[in-house]
């Protein structure tokens, strides 16, 4: 391996130039991850089938919950209420495993070679985040299509779909950054999975992903106001509905974007801690 070229057996792409652009390096690394996913068709199918099962199973199980007084008079079906929640839940759970790729690279010695190469540290993070965002977009489109086939209708149209995609991608970036940082600090797949699940499950249930906040305990609704998962769900749900409150949508998207930038920066800083501990 020369000083200007990464071993293609490690990356699947060639990265030239000690001062190559962050965008180009990030694209190369995202493509590397996509190629790895293509070589695991069973995993790729599972990532698409799981949200469909959630959507249809929860949709049937809680179908009559909309009849509870005060649930959400603006919704004609629980399926329409649930769909944004499943979209965000899928992004949350999928991105919670993002750090396992870093751990595999550490175990194979690939991470150390990356850090000794011309690849920029920010690109190592941005490449994985771009990959997570790409898979999240595919999953979101699949969930929305299945929901429409099952009978859901979303008056928000293209604008609502765009906000839903943006919300899902932002929550995916937030969680993937956290997962990657944990991987660099913990270096253990078992520890990463344990901590991720400890964080992901409360974030899911302390939000309005499955149930209207008006029906939850008061303290749950209070916590949900500071929960990024709830920000994403509410923004998506509002944008897909009739009479969208765009102020609620843009404020939550702004909060998600700000948190995504902070988490991506913190995740990149974790490379320094990893290198110092070598």
Short mmCIF file of C-alpha atoms in Angstrom, two decimals:
data_model
loop_
_atom_site.label_atom_id
_atom_site.label_comp_id
_atom_site.label_asym_id
_atom_site.label_seq_id
_atom_site.Cartn_x
_atom_site.Cartn_y
_atom_site.Cartn_z
CA UNK A 1 0.00 0.00 0.00
CA UNK A 2 1.48 3.35 -1.04
CA UNK A 3 1.12 6.65 0.75
CA UNK A 4 -1.46 7.83 -1.77
CA UNK A 5 -3.57 4.75 -2.45
CA UNK A 6 -5.60 2.55 -0.14
CA UNK A 7 -5.48 -1.16 -0.72
CA UNK A 8 -8.49 -1.85 -2.99
CA UNK A 9 -8.98 -5.18 -1.24
CA UNK A 10 -9.81 -3.20 1.90
CA UNK A 11 -11.93 -0.45 0.45
CA UNK A 12 -13.25 -1.69 -2.86
CA UNK A 13 -12.33 1.75 -4.28
CA UNK A 14 -9.16 3.78 -4.83
CA UNK A 15 -8.64 7.03 -2.93
CA UNK A 16 -5.99 9.28 -4.44
CA UNK A 17 -4.36 12.37 -3.05
CA UNK A 18 -3.26 13.18 0.47
CA UNK A 19 -5.56 16.19 0.39
CA UNK A 20 -8.48 14.63 -1.44
CA UNK A 21 -11.86 16.26 -0.98
CA UNK A 22 -14.09 15.28 1.91
CA UNK A 23 -16.98 14.74 -0.50
CA UNK A 24 -15.02 12.38 -2.76
CA UNK A 25 -13.65 10.33 0.11
CA UNK A 26 -17.09 10.13 1.73
CA UNK A 27 -18.64 8.95 -1.55
CA UNK A 28 -15.99 6.25 -1.94
CA UNK A 29 -16.63 4.94 1.57
CA UNK A 30 -20.42 5.04 1.16
CA UNK A 31 -20.07 3.02 -2.05
CA UNK A 32 -17.88 0.54 -0.18
CA UNK A 33 -20.68 -0.02 2.36
CA UNK A 34 -23.32 -0.33 -0.38
CA UNK A 35 -21.21 -2.95 -2.14
CA UNK A 36 -20.92 -4.89 1.10
CA UNK A 37 -24.71 -4.76 1.50
CA UNK A 38 -25.16 -6.04 -2.05
CA UNK A 39 -23.08 -9.09 -1.13
CA UNK A 40 -25.51 -9.85 1.73
CA UNK A 41 -28.91 -10.12 0.00
CA UNK A 42 -30.52 -11.85 2.99
CA UNK A 43 -29.66 -8.89 5.24
CA UNK A 44 -30.85 -6.42 2.60
CA UNK A 45 -34.21 -8.20 2.33
CA UNK A 46 -34.57 -8.35 6.13
CA UNK A 47 -34.10 -4.58 6.42
CA UNK A 48 -37.04 -4.12 4.04
CA UNK A 49 -39.32 -6.86 5.37
CA UNK A 50 -39.05 -5.94 9.06
CA UNK A 51 -40.71 -2.48 8.79
CA UNK A 52 -43.49 -3.99 6.67
CA UNK A 53 -44.19 -6.54 9.41
CA UNK A 54 -44.23 -3.76 12.01
CA UNK A 55 -46.60 -1.69 9.93
CA UNK A 56 -49.10 -4.45 9.21
CA UNK A 57 -48.84 -6.13 12.63
CA UNK A 58 -49.17 -2.99 14.77
CA UNK A 59 -51.74 -1.59 12.34
CA UNK A 60 -53.98 -4.62 12.81
CA UNK A 61 -53.31 -5.06 16.53
CA UNK A 62 -54.17 -1.46 17.49
CA UNK A 63 -56.69 -0.73 14.73
CA UNK A 64 -59.49 0.25 17.13
CA UNK A 65 -57.35 2.52 19.28
CA UNK A 66 -58.52 5.51 17.23
CA UNK A 67 -61.95 5.05 18.83
CA UNK A 68 -60.55 6.10 22.22
CA UNK A 69 -61.82 9.63 22.99
CA UNK A 70 -59.09 12.21 22.53
CA UNK A 71 -56.83 9.97 20.45
CA UNK A 72 -56.53 12.00 17.24
CA UNK A 73 -59.70 13.22 15.61
CA UNK A 74 -57.84 14.33 12.47
CA UNK A 75 -56.87 10.75 11.57
CA UNK A 76 -59.30 8.47 9.78
CA UNK A 77 -57.33 5.30 10.55
CA UNK A 78 -54.64 4.09 12.89
CA UNK A 79 -52.62 3.00 9.87
CA UNK A 80 -52.26 6.62 8.78
CA UNK A 81 -51.26 7.62 12.31
CA UNK A 82 -48.82 4.72 12.64
CA UNK A 83 -46.98 4.99 9.33
CA UNK A 84 -44.72 7.94 10.27
CA UNK A 85 -43.97 6.19 13.54
CA UNK A 86 -42.88 3.00 11.77
CA UNK A 87 -40.75 5.03 9.35
CA UNK A 88 -38.88 6.68 12.21
CA UNK A 89 -38.66 3.47 14.25
CA UNK A 90 -37.11 1.68 11.28
CA UNK A 91 -34.51 4.41 10.83
CA UNK A 92 -33.79 4.39 14.56
CA UNK A 93 -33.27 0.63 14.90
CA UNK A 94 -31.30 0.24 11.66
CA UNK A 95 -28.90 3.07 12.46
CA UNK A 96 -28.41 1.78 16.00
CA UNK A 97 -26.33 -1.05 14.47
CA UNK A 98 -24.19 1.30 12.35
CA UNK A 99 -21.18 1.02 14.66
CA UNK A 100 -20.86 -2.72 14.09
CA UNK A 101 -19.21 -1.91 10.73
CA UNK A 102 -16.50 0.08 12.54
CA UNK A 103 -15.95 -2.78 15.00
CA UNK A 104 -15.57 -5.28 12.15
CA UNK A 105 -13.03 -2.96 10.52
CA UNK A 106 -11.15 -2.69 13.83
CA UNK A 107 -11.07 -6.45 14.29
CA UNK A 108 -9.71 -6.96 10.76
CA UNK A 109 -7.16 -4.17 11.07
CA UNK A 110 -8.87 -2.15 8.35
CA UNK A 111 -9.64 0.80 10.62
CA UNK A 112 -5.97 1.29 11.53
CA UNK A 113 -5.04 1.27 7.84
CA UNK A 114 -7.74 3.81 7.09
CA UNK A 115 -6.42 6.11 9.82
CA UNK A 116 -2.88 5.79 8.43
CA UNK A 117 -4.09 6.55 4.89
CA UNK A 118 -4.92 9.86 3.17
CA UNK A 119 -8.63 9.34 3.92
CA UNK A 120 -9.93 12.22 6.04
CA UNK A 121 -11.44 11.40 9.43
CA UNK A 122 -14.60 13.31 8.60
CA UNK A 123 -15.03 11.16 5.50
CA UNK A 124 -14.86 7.97 7.57
CA UNK A 125 -17.86 9.25 9.51
CA UNK A 126 -19.68 10.95 6.62
CA UNK A 127 -19.35 7.89 4.40
CA UNK A 128 -21.12 5.64 6.89
CA UNK A 129 -23.76 8.30 7.55
CA UNK A 130 -24.42 8.67 3.82
CA UNK A 131 -24.83 4.91 3.56
CA UNK A 132 -27.28 4.89 6.48
CA UNK A 133 -29.25 7.75 4.92
CA UNK A 134 -29.43 5.93 1.57
CA UNK A 135 -30.76 2.73 3.13
CA UNK A 136 -33.20 4.78 5.23
CA UNK A 137 -34.62 6.41 2.10
CA UNK A 138 -35.26 2.99 0.53
CA UNK A 139 -36.89 1.67 3.71
CA UNK A 140 -39.06 4.78 4.04
CA UNK A 141 -40.30 4.55 0.46
CA UNK A 142 -41.14 0.87 0.95
CA UNK A 143 -43.11 1.60 4.14
CA UNK A 144 -45.06 4.44 2.51
CA UNK A 145 -45.90 2.35 -0.55
CA UNK A 146 -47.07 -0.59 1.57
CA UNK A 147 -49.15 1.76 3.73
CA UNK A 148 -50.89 3.20 0.66
CA UNK A 149 -51.54 -0.31 -0.70
CA UNK A 150 -53.02 -1.23 2.70
CA UNK A 151 -55.44 1.69 2.47
CA UNK A 152 -53.70 4.67 4.08
CA UNK A 153 -54.07 8.08 2.44
CA UNK A 154 -51.72 11.01 2.98
CA UNK A 155 -53.17 14.39 1.92
CA UNK A 156 -49.79 16.05 2.43
CA UNK A 157 -48.69 14.70 -0.95
CA UNK A 158 -45.15 15.12 -2.27
CA UNK A 159 -44.26 17.77 0.30
CA UNK A 160 -45.31 15.44 3.11
CA UNK A 161 -43.29 12.58 1.64
CA UNK A 162 -40.26 14.87 1.33
CA UNK A 163 -40.50 15.91 4.98
CA UNK A 164 -40.90 12.27 6.01
CA UNK A 165 -37.76 11.30 4.09
CA UNK A 166 -35.84 14.21 5.62
CA UNK A 167 -37.00 13.38 9.15
CA UNK A 168 -36.09 9.71 8.79
CA UNK A 169 -32.65 10.54 7.36
CA UNK A 170 -31.90 13.02 10.14
CA UNK A 171 -32.86 10.62 12.93
CA UNK A 172 -30.77 7.96 11.17
CA UNK A 173 -27.74 10.28 11.07
CA UNK A 174 -28.18 11.16 14.75
CA UNK A 175 -28.36 7.56 15.88
CA UNK A 176 -25.67 6.30 13.49
CA UNK A 177 -23.27 8.99 14.72
CA UNK A 178 -23.94 7.90 18.29
CA UNK A 179 -23.47 4.23 17.38
CA UNK A 180 -20.21 4.92 15.53
CA UNK A 181 -18.86 6.93 18.46
CA UNK A 182 -19.74 4.10 20.85
CA UNK A 183 -17.97 1.63 18.58
CA UNK A 184 -14.78 3.71 18.63
CA UNK A 185 -14.92 4.06 22.42
CA UNK A 186 -16.10 0.57 23.42
CA UNK A 187 -14.56 -1.59 20.64
CA UNK A 188 -16.90 -4.41 21.56
CA UNK A 189 -19.89 -5.50 19.50
CA UNK A 190 -21.68 -6.91 22.53
CA UNK A 191 -21.23 -3.69 24.50
CA UNK A 192 -22.31 -1.61 21.52
CA UNK A 193 -25.51 -3.60 21.02
CA UNK A 194 -26.32 -3.48 24.74
CA UNK A 195 -25.88 0.28 25.04
CA UNK A 196 -27.68 0.96 21.76
CA UNK A 197 -30.73 -1.04 22.81
CA UNK A 198 -30.69 0.65 26.21
CA UNK A 199 -30.98 4.00 24.40
CA UNK A 200 -33.17 3.07 21.43
CA UNK A 201 -36.07 1.45 23.28
CA UNK A 202 -36.75 4.36 25.67
CA UNK A 203 -36.49 6.81 22.76
CA UNK A 204 -39.13 4.82 20.90
CA UNK A 205 -41.60 4.40 23.73
CA UNK A 206 -41.16 7.92 25.14
CA UNK A 207 -42.53 9.34 21.90
CA UNK A 208 -45.78 9.45 19.97
CA UNK A 209 -44.59 6.84 17.45
CA UNK A 210 -47.22 4.27 18.47
CA UNK A 211 -49.71 6.21 20.56
CA UNK A 212 -50.95 9.78 20.74
CA UNK A 213 -49.17 11.80 23.42
CA UNK A 214 -52.55 12.96 24.73
CA UNK A 215 -53.26 9.42 25.97
CA UNK A 216 -49.91 8.96 27.73
CA UNK A 217 -49.02 9.94 31.26
CA UNK A 218 -48.23 13.61 31.70
CA UNK A 219 -44.54 13.02 32.38
CA UNK A 220 -44.22 10.96 29.17
CA UNK A 221 -45.62 13.83 27.13
CA UNK A 222 -43.19 16.20 28.86
CA UNK A 223 -40.21 13.97 28.06
CA UNK A 224 -41.37 13.57 24.47
CA UNK A 225 -40.96 17.31 23.92
CA UNK A 226 -37.18 16.81 24.22
CA UNK A 227 -37.04 13.49 22.38
CA UNK A 228 -35.58 13.68 18.82
CA UNK A 229 -37.59 10.60 17.84
CA UNK A 230 -40.78 12.47 18.70
CA UNK A 231 -39.55 15.51 16.74
CA UNK A 232 -39.16 13.32 13.65
CA UNK A 233 -42.52 11.56 14.12
CA UNK A 234 -44.47 14.77 14.69
CA UNK A 235 -42.82 16.55 11.74
CA UNK A 236 -43.63 13.62 9.43
CA UNK A 237 -47.16 13.17 10.72
CA UNK A 238 -47.95 16.88 10.42
CA UNK A 239 -46.52 17.11 6.90
CA UNK A 240 -48.51 14.08 5.68
CA UNK A 241 -51.82 15.30 7.12
CA UNK A 242 -54.48 17.77 6.06
CA UNK A 243 -54.06 21.32 7.32
CA UNK A 244 -50.35 20.98 8.04
CA UNK A 245 -48.94 23.19 10.78
CA UNK A 246 -45.73 24.09 8.97
CA UNK A 247 -44.33 26.00 11.93
CA UNK A 248 -44.36 22.75 13.91
CA UNK A 249 -42.73 20.93 10.99
CA UNK A 250 -39.91 23.42 10.35
CA UNK A 251 -39.10 23.92 14.02
CA UNK A 252 -38.68 20.17 14.55
CA UNK A 253 -36.69 19.69 11.35
CA UNK A 254 -34.41 22.51 12.50
CA UNK A 255 -33.87 20.82 15.86
CA UNK A 256 -33.15 17.50 14.15
CA UNK A 257 -30.68 19.10 11.71
CA UNK A 258 -28.86 20.89 14.52
CA UNK A 259 -28.60 17.73 16.62
CA UNK A 260 -27.45 15.72 13.58
CA UNK A 261 -24.57 18.16 13.00
CA UNK A 262 -23.55 18.04 16.66
CA UNK A 263 -23.67 14.23 16.82
CA UNK A 264 -21.71 13.84 13.57
CA UNK A 265 -19.04 16.20 14.93
CA UNK A 266 -18.86 14.32 18.24
CA UNK A 267 -18.66 11.01 16.38
CA UNK A 268 -15.74 12.30 14.32
CA UNK A 269 -13.97 13.53 17.47
CA UNK A 270 -14.17 9.96 18.83
CA UNK A 271 -11.49 8.95 16.30
CA UNK A 272 -8.97 10.93 18.37
CA UNK A 273 -9.84 8.98 21.50
CA UNK A 274 -9.55 5.72 19.58
CA UNK A 275 -6.13 6.64 18.17
CA UNK A 276 -4.78 7.80 21.53
CA UNK A 277 -5.69 4.45 23.08
CA UNK A 278 -3.81 2.39 20.49
#
